[in-house]
Amino acid sequence: MSGKFADIIVDISHENLDRTFQYRIGDALEGRVAVGDRVLIPFGKGNRQIAGFVLEISDKAKFDPARTKEIISVLSDDSLVEQKLIMLAYWMKTRYGSTMNRALATVLPIKKKVRAVEKRDVVLLLGADEAAQKLEEYRKKKTTVARARLLEELIREGSLDYRLVTGKLNISPATIRALCEQKVVDVVNERVYRKTVTEYSRQDGPKLTSDQQRIVDEISGQYRDGVRDTYLLYGITGSGKTEVYMELIDQVVTAGRQVIVLIPEISLTYQTVMRFYKRFGDRVSTLHSRLSDGEKYDQFERAKKHEIDIMIGPRSALFTPFDDIGLIVIDEEHEHTYKSDQMPRYHAREVAIKLAQLHNASVILGSATPSVESFNAAKNGMYKLYTLDKRAKGAALPKVSVVDMREELKHGNKSVLSADLKQAIEGRLLAGEQVMLFINRRGLSGCVACRSCGQSVKCPHCDVTLSRHRNGVLKCHYCGYEQSDVRECKNCGSKLIGAMGTGTGTQAIEDMIRSVFPYASVLRMDADTTRQKGDYESILSAFSNREADILVGTQMIVKGHDFPFVTLVGILAADMSLNANDYRAGERTFQLLVQAAGRAGRDSRPGEVIIQTYQPENYAIRSAITQDYGAFFEEEIGYRKLLSYPPAGHMLAILVESREENEGASYAASLADVVTDGIIGRVSVIGPTAATIRKLKDIYRQMIYVKSPDTDILTSVKDRAEAYCDTNRKKDVRISFDLDPVNGY
Ligand code: ADP
Ligand code: ZN
Ligand code: ZN
């Protein structure tokens, strides 16, 4: 009797993932059944023959092997979408560590009955002159910017998909209703409007520059020759990477295959998405995290039915059930949001490459500041590297200068605004141009601390300091805990307690800017001002419509939009993110500074960037000032090699969470011993030690980091850890894994 058993699922639906049935793999099929295969099995009392998918293969029988039924045959059908997704889930489970169920739940769409929605469109009822007049009217008032935005698009397009309007354009149904009542627009269902209004039509892109064309020709030539590869497109900001993607996408789609485009959530703004809609018409669909499960499922169904060929979205768009993917594009591939923060903690770049193998597709990674991983892979010949080093519209890169804030202080300027930056802002305001002020807030808490004993006020549930908001409330940014302001130190009773590092939060900067430039109008964009759906869009479009002179914000403002009237970008406290306790701090700082600088002078007006810093000699800041990626990379990879950090080696983070701190610590200690037993020479271990955030939502956190040049060794470490936990279960202790972590703990 064969010693192998297969767990089989008969219906691929999310709710039923737990309901697997075990079957025996008979001698005749031994070695021929693999995870993901579709097989024929006898089912139920009558042994009706039905098809199922193999989710897992093991040596252990769950029930009496003599009474376990046997698989009848393997129904191979490589074209099946589910089969590929199950194989992908299995790969993710093995590489990143999680249960098969969680891996499946990550890749398979949630099946929920959703009411089939009829396709509806918003159409413009006004003639050209009337519409232009209305638009002027709406633009004048802040309360009608959303109307103006919709009208602007409708003037260009005539009609728009209703879901596009409420989803991508972020315009509320109430706004549409108001416009209907004023007889400016009408909402019609598709059948009605198809007869009267032309369809959303495809448009050609601009004529490519010779640099863009050369890259397109090389990649598409290889594609036609049957070469499938991973390409890194390293192109400075505004160099026309998106046009290169679109041209290649066009060719793949024309050849009848499908394309997935990943972009970070934050750049999933309507400007970017509209470029795709304009180019490809309604063969494009988008996903974003605000869609409900039902809406997401609906999009996936459209993909399955071949109603669309291109899916654009954040990392989860990878799991779009296309049956023949030809190309996967990852824009801004360096973004840390491509790494999942839930088990399985996968990296979208790695999953995309695996998925591309399953479909015989190519992958294009694009960035102005590639991740150290990708650039290293390109240097080692694992990816093919292409470079765009000029801006597409011929605009020059901005002039970057640096202000040493230590010198400012020596000259008696205690403000966070240097004399140079202040003067430059004045100049722009006089010229009627716009300014962006970027505050590098990462790692900064704006905490409240005692000036006598140094104790800070912490969240009772998390090991992090609370930050004070303008209304005096102290808040925890991890769990949402709030309390009123404190008047005296709990530790020493001193009344000298107050917010530290004041003047560096976005709110404080906004206040300061308003008082220094009382005649300027200022907008702020940060986590606080973008809570509600649509906030982000409305701030950006207000700024884009020149309703404000200065936009103050966090890394959120770094991405996405082209603002032709922005000619000055000021970067305050450039080094703030260097102090983060994380081996990627230098990389992140460099990326943020270069991306922020890239916002200036996107159009014909020349741009200027002023970087304020306390550490002008630091390599990340130095190379950001000279915009020299190569120099940055050489220093960074040297440091990673020295300390065997990724990509010079690999690292598995094991997180041990517990309600009782001591229990977690001792569990972590024995776990570390067990998993490294006998392989100590081949791996290096850091910890166990308390995580940087020792406690989160009342759960204590211990970390073990295991480093090795070989991911297979780390996989075996992970398997041993899982086995240990299986046999030594503790009710209040939980472990999880993160391979090559991107985000700190
Ligand atoms: P990136 O993705 O590298 O930031 P984009 O593709 O967004 O660059 O291009 C930057 C700007 O240049 C956009 O406004 C785009 O429309 C324009 N552009 C890109 N390529 C061309 C081209 N070949 N001809 C004219 N304009 C172009
Ligand atoms: Zn005190
Ligand atoms: Zn908290």
mmCIF file of N, CA and C and ligand atoms in Angstrom, residues 459 461-462 464 476 478-481, ligand 3:
data_model
loop_
_atom_site.group_PDB
_atom_site.id
_atom_site.type_symbol
_atom_site.label_atom_id
_atom_site.label_comp_id
_atom_site.label_asym_id
_atom_site.label_seq_id
_atom_site.Cartn_x
_atom_site.Cartn_y
_atom_site.Cartn_z
ATOM 1 N N CYS A 459 2.078 54.410 25.860
ATOM 2 C CA CYS A 459 0.770 53.770 25.763
ATOM 3 C C CYS A 459 0.729 52.612 26.754
ATOM 4 N N HIS A 461 -0.817 49.946 26.493
ATOM 5 C CA HIS A 461 -0.961 48.667 25.789
ATOM 6 C C HIS A 461 0.203 48.348 24.866
ATOM 7 N N CYS A 462 0.962 49.374 24.480
ATOM 8 C CA CYS A 462 2.042 49.181 23.520
ATOM 9 C C CYS A 462 3.289 49.842 24.073
ATOM 10 N N VAL A 464 5.251 52.002 23.098
ATOM 11 C CA VAL A 464 5.600 53.155 22.270
ATOM 12 C C VAL A 464 5.124 54.418 22.976
ATOM 13 N N CYS A 476 -1.998 56.925 20.745
ATOM 14 C CA CYS A 476 -1.089 55.857 20.337
ATOM 15 C C CYS A 476 -1.356 55.568 18.860
ATOM 16 N N TYR A 478 -0.360 53.065 17.224
ATOM 17 C CA TYR A 478 -0.430 51.635 16.917
ATOM 18 C C TYR A 478 -1.789 51.032 17.243
ATOM 19 N N CYS A 479 -2.362 51.421 18.415
ATOM 20 C CA CYS A 479 -3.621 50.772 18.788
ATOM 21 C C CYS A 479 -4.777 51.754 18.883
ATOM 22 N N GLY A 480 -4.496 53.051 18.734
ATOM 23 C CA GLY A 480 -5.579 54.012 18.771
ATOM 24 C C GLY A 480 -5.954 54.518 20.155
ATOM 25 N N TYR A 481 -5.242 54.033 21.199
ATOM 26 C CA TYR A 481 -5.507 54.489 22.561
ATOM 27 C C TYR A 481 -5.377 56.010 22.664
HETATM 28 ZN ZN ZN B 3 -1.146 51.471 21.922
#
